[in-house]
Amino acid sequence: MAARKDPPAPPARPLIGINAEFFNPKNGTAHLKLNAAYLDAVIAAGALPVIIPPLRKDNLAEIDALLDTVCGVILTGGADMDPRRNGQAPTAAVTPMAARREDADRYLLAKIFERKTTVLGIGLGMQQLNVFAGGTLYLHLPAENPRAMPHYDQTGAPHRHMVLIEPNTRLDEIYGAPELRVNSQHHQAVNQLGKKMRVAARAPDGVVEAIESTDPTWFCVGVQWHPEADTASALDGQIFECFVQAAVRSADELVAA
């Protein structure tokens, strides 16, 4: 009697790195925070999330080994970048993120650009991509661009508006629609565009809502809205699926080379 063969093991899910927020309260223990919706979106897209922690400055080089194991990175939302690090004066409207997270994020961004790692920047993550590419930000839209329509609700209630997708962009290929209704909760936005970046979507008031690399071989996309959130549209799942597919293709090409 022939021995029974075990069924083949399912293929391993590709690994996707996700950076986390760092909190160090005055009266409490320092801890990390990450919206579970990012994890769920990655799982739904067929991959497995791996948290990239905000390590101390003297341990940041350890992130290199972690990047060797993932095929793509999601840069998450959070508090504001410290404007002083970008040559801008701070204002009362700016809420800087913890220095430890910003140190870790800047190191991570340097490695992403150096390696051309497949990357999806969301909210703050999109702004970081633009700044690292040499661009600038509006620190507070109501003050610096008063003609802009509301991009967040001061009461914290869900806020939505339309975005117009630029034709012949990667984002156009992903969504397949000229316009989308997206969630919106940002008070900062792209001002001057970074080098070798292009606008992929704008709000009706002209505010940049998505950017992407001009390099056709590099999936480097940033969106100002939050496609992982409960308030996202049904179409938003496509951006995670396309991101994971691009990450897997890029990793396979590196192995083949």
PDB file of N, CA, C and O in Angstrom, residues 152-179:
ATOM      1  N   TYR A 152      -9.853  68.577   7.552  1.00  0.00           N
ATOM      2  CA  TYR A 152     -10.070  67.817   8.770  1.00  0.00           C
ATOM      3  C   TYR A 152     -11.199  68.479   9.540  1.00  0.00           C
ATOM      4  O   TYR A 152     -11.544  69.647   9.309  1.00  0.00           O
ATOM      5  N   ASP A 153     -11.801  67.718  10.443  1.00  0.00           N
ATOM      6  CA  ASP A 153     -12.868  68.247  11.289  1.00  0.00           C
ATOM      7  C   ASP A 153     -12.287  68.506  12.667  1.00  0.00           C
ATOM      8  O   ASP A 153     -11.746  67.595  13.305  1.00  0.00           O
ATOM      9  N   GLN A 154     -12.374  69.744  13.134  1.00  0.00           N
ATOM     10  CA  GLN A 154     -11.780  70.118  14.413  1.00  0.00           C
ATOM     11  C   GLN A 154     -12.397  69.375  15.588  1.00  0.00           C
ATOM     12  O   GLN A 154     -11.784  69.259  16.643  1.00  0.00           O
ATOM     13  N   THR A 155     -13.603  68.848  15.418  1.00  0.00           N
ATOM     14  CA  THR A 155     -14.248  68.104  16.504  1.00  0.00           C
ATOM     15  C   THR A 155     -13.791  66.652  16.553  1.00  0.00           C
ATOM     16  O   THR A 155     -14.128  65.931  17.495  1.00  0.00           O
ATOM     17  N   GLY A 156     -13.032  66.245  15.537  1.00  0.00           N
ATOM     18  CA  GLY A 156     -12.587  64.857  15.485  1.00  0.00           C
ATOM     19  C   GLY A 156     -13.551  63.943  14.762  1.00  0.00           C
ATOM     20  O   GLY A 156     -13.300  62.733  14.647  1.00  0.00           O
ATOM     21  N   ALA A 157     -14.660  64.491  14.265  1.00  0.00           N
ATOM     22  CA  ALA A 157     -15.633  63.683  13.532  1.00  0.00           C
ATOM     23  C   ALA A 157     -15.057  63.280  12.173  1.00  0.00           C
ATOM     24  O   ALA A 157     -14.190  63.969  11.633  1.00  0.00           O
ATOM     25  N   PRO A 158     -15.516  62.173  11.610  1.00  0.00           N
ATOM     26  CA  PRO A 158     -15.028  61.748  10.285  1.00  0.00           C
ATOM     27  C   PRO A 158     -15.265  62.830   9.245  1.00  0.00           C
ATOM     28  O   PRO A 158     -16.322  63.474   9.231  1.00  0.00           O
ATOM     29  N   HIS A 159     -14.281  63.042   8.400  1.00  0.00           N
ATOM     30  CA  HIS A 159     -14.368  64.066   7.360  1.00  0.00           C
ATOM     31  C   HIS A 159     -13.967  63.432   6.032  1.00  0.00           C
ATOM     32  O   HIS A 159     -13.030  62.630   5.989  1.00  0.00           O
ATOM     33  N   ARG A 160     -14.665  63.780   4.964  1.00  0.00           N
ATOM     34  CA  ARG A 160     -14.376  63.202   3.654  1.00  0.00           C
ATOM     35  C   ARG A 160     -14.430  64.293   2.590  1.00  0.00           C
ATOM     36  O   ARG A 160     -15.123  65.304   2.756  1.00  0.00           O
ATOM     37  N   HIS A 161     -13.700  64.079   1.508  1.00  0.00           N
ATOM     38  CA  HIS A 161     -13.788  64.968   0.346  1.00  0.00           C
ATOM     39  C   HIS A 161     -13.330  64.205  -0.889  1.00  0.00           C
ATOM     40  O   HIS A 161     -12.778  63.105  -0.794  1.00  0.00           O
ATOM     41  N   MET A 162     -13.519  64.802  -2.042  1.00  0.00           N
ATOM     42  CA  MET A 162     -13.125  64.175  -3.293  1.00  0.00           C
ATOM     43  C   MET A 162     -11.639  64.417  -3.562  1.00  0.00           C
ATOM     44  O   MET A 162     -11.075  65.440  -3.143  1.00  0.00           O
ATOM     45  N   VAL A 163     -11.007  63.493  -4.273  1.00  0.00           N
ATOM     46  CA  VAL A 163      -9.674  63.714  -4.826  1.00  0.00           C
ATOM     47  C   VAL A 163      -9.725  63.370  -6.306  1.00  0.00           C
ATOM     48  O   VAL A 163     -10.473  62.486  -6.734  1.00  0.00           O
ATOM     49  N   LEU A 164      -8.945  64.104  -7.072  1.00  0.00           N
ATOM     50  CA  LEU A 164      -8.882  63.916  -8.518  1.00  0.00           C
ATOM     51  C   LEU A 164      -7.553  63.255  -8.861  1.00  0.00           C
ATOM     52  O   LEU A 164      -6.486  63.812  -8.577  1.00  0.00           O
ATOM     53  N   ILE A 165      -7.608  62.076  -9.434  1.00  0.00           N
ATOM     54  CA  ILE A 165      -6.402  61.314  -9.738  1.00  0.00           C
ATOM     55  C   ILE A 165      -5.822  61.754 -11.080  1.00  0.00           C
ATOM     56  O   ILE A 165      -6.548  61.887 -12.076  1.00  0.00           O
ATOM     57  N   GLU A 166      -4.521  61.994 -11.078  1.00  0.00           N
ATOM     58  CA  GLU A 166      -3.839  62.410 -12.306  1.00  0.00           C
ATOM     59  C   GLU A 166      -3.784  61.235 -13.290  1.00  0.00           C
ATOM     60  O   GLU A 166      -3.442  60.110 -12.911  1.00  0.00           O
ATOM     61  N   PRO A 167      -4.114  61.477 -14.565  1.00  0.00           N
ATOM     62  CA  PRO A 167      -4.061  60.383 -15.547  1.00  0.00           C
ATOM     63  C   PRO A 167      -2.628  59.928 -15.804  1.00  0.00           C
ATOM     64  O   PRO A 167      -1.676  60.673 -15.592  1.00  0.00           O
ATOM     65  N   ASN A 168      -2.498  58.685 -16.241  1.00  0.00           N
ATOM     66  CA  ASN A 168      -1.205  58.099 -16.611  1.00  0.00           C
ATOM     67  C   ASN A 168      -0.228  58.048 -15.444  1.00  0.00           C
ATOM     68  O   ASN A 168       0.983  58.175 -15.622  1.00  0.00           O
ATOM     69  N   THR A 169      -0.744  57.873 -14.253  1.00  0.00           N
ATOM     70  CA  THR A 169       0.099  57.682 -13.076  1.00  0.00           C
ATOM     71  C   THR A 169      -0.100  56.257 -12.556  1.00  0.00           C
ATOM     72  O   THR A 169      -1.029  55.547 -12.960  1.00  0.00           O
ATOM     73  N   ARG A 170       0.772  55.868 -11.663  1.00  0.00           N
ATOM     74  CA  ARG A 170       0.637  54.544 -11.041  1.00  0.00           C
ATOM     75  C   ARG A 170      -0.679  54.465 -10.261  1.00  0.00           C
ATOM     76  O   ARG A 170      -1.356  53.431 -10.248  1.00  0.00           O
ATOM     77  N   LEU A 171      -1.043  55.569  -9.614  1.00  0.00           N
ATOM     78  CA  LEU A 171      -2.288  55.598  -8.842  1.00  0.00           C
ATOM     79  C   LEU A 171      -3.501  55.442  -9.754  1.00  0.00           C
ATOM     80  O   LEU A 171      -4.496  54.814  -9.378  1.00  0.00           O
ATOM     81  N   ASP A 172      -3.396  55.999 -10.944  1.00  0.00           N
ATOM     82  CA  ASP A 172      -4.458  55.851 -11.940  1.00  0.00           C
ATOM     83  C   ASP A 172      -4.633  54.379 -12.297  1.00  0.00           C
ATOM     84  O   ASP A 172      -5.759  53.875 -12.422  1.00  0.00           O
ATOM     85  N   GLU A 173      -3.528  53.666 -12.458  1.00  0.00           N
ATOM     86  CA  GLU A 173      -3.580  52.233 -12.762  1.00  0.00           C
ATOM     87  C   GLU A 173      -4.189  51.451 -11.604  1.00  0.00           C
ATOM     88  O   GLU A 173      -4.937  50.488 -11.812  1.00  0.00           O
ATOM     89  N   ILE A 174      -3.862  51.853 -10.366  1.00  0.00           N
ATOM     90  CA  ILE A 174      -4.326  51.117  -9.187  1.00  0.00           C
ATOM     91  C   ILE A 174      -5.833  51.263  -8.999  1.00  0.00           C
ATOM     92  O   ILE A 174      -6.543  50.272  -8.798  1.00  0.00           O
ATOM     93  N   TYR A 175      -6.319  52.499  -9.049  1.00  0.00           N
ATOM     94  CA  TYR A 175      -7.731  52.740  -8.754  1.00  0.00           C
ATOM     95  C   TYR A 175      -8.631  52.645  -9.975  1.00  0.00           C
ATOM     96  O   TYR A 175      -9.812  52.311  -9.850  1.00  0.00           O
ATOM     97  N   GLY A 176      -8.106  52.987 -11.144  1.00  0.00           N
ATOM     98  CA  GLY A 176      -8.909  52.886 -12.350  1.00  0.00           C
ATOM     99  C   GLY A 176     -10.115  53.809 -12.381  1.00  0.00           C
ATOM    100  O   GLY A 176     -11.124  53.511 -13.020  1.00  0.00           O
ATOM    101  N   ALA A 177     -10.010  54.922 -11.650  1.00  0.00           N
ATOM    102  CA  ALA A 177     -11.111  55.885 -11.606  1.00  0.00           C
ATOM    103  C   ALA A 177     -10.524  57.291 -11.595  1.00  0.00           C
ATOM    104  O   ALA A 177      -9.478  57.516 -10.978  1.00  0.00           O
ATOM    105  N   PRO A 178     -11.162  58.248 -12.245  1.00  0.00           N
ATOM    106  CA  PRO A 178     -10.606  59.601 -12.282  1.00  0.00           C
ATOM    107  C   PRO A 178     -10.753  60.365 -10.979  1.00  0.00           C
ATOM    108  O   PRO A 178     -10.059  61.350 -10.745  1.00  0.00           O
ATOM    109  N   GLU A 179     -11.685  59.937 -10.124  1.00  0.00           N
ATOM    110  CA  GLU A 179     -11.859  60.622  -8.848  1.00  0.00           C
ATOM    111  C   GLU A 179     -12.318  59.639  -7.782  1.00  0.00           C
ATOM    112  O   GLU A 179     -12.889  58.585  -8.073  1.00  0.00           O
TER     113      GLU A 179
END
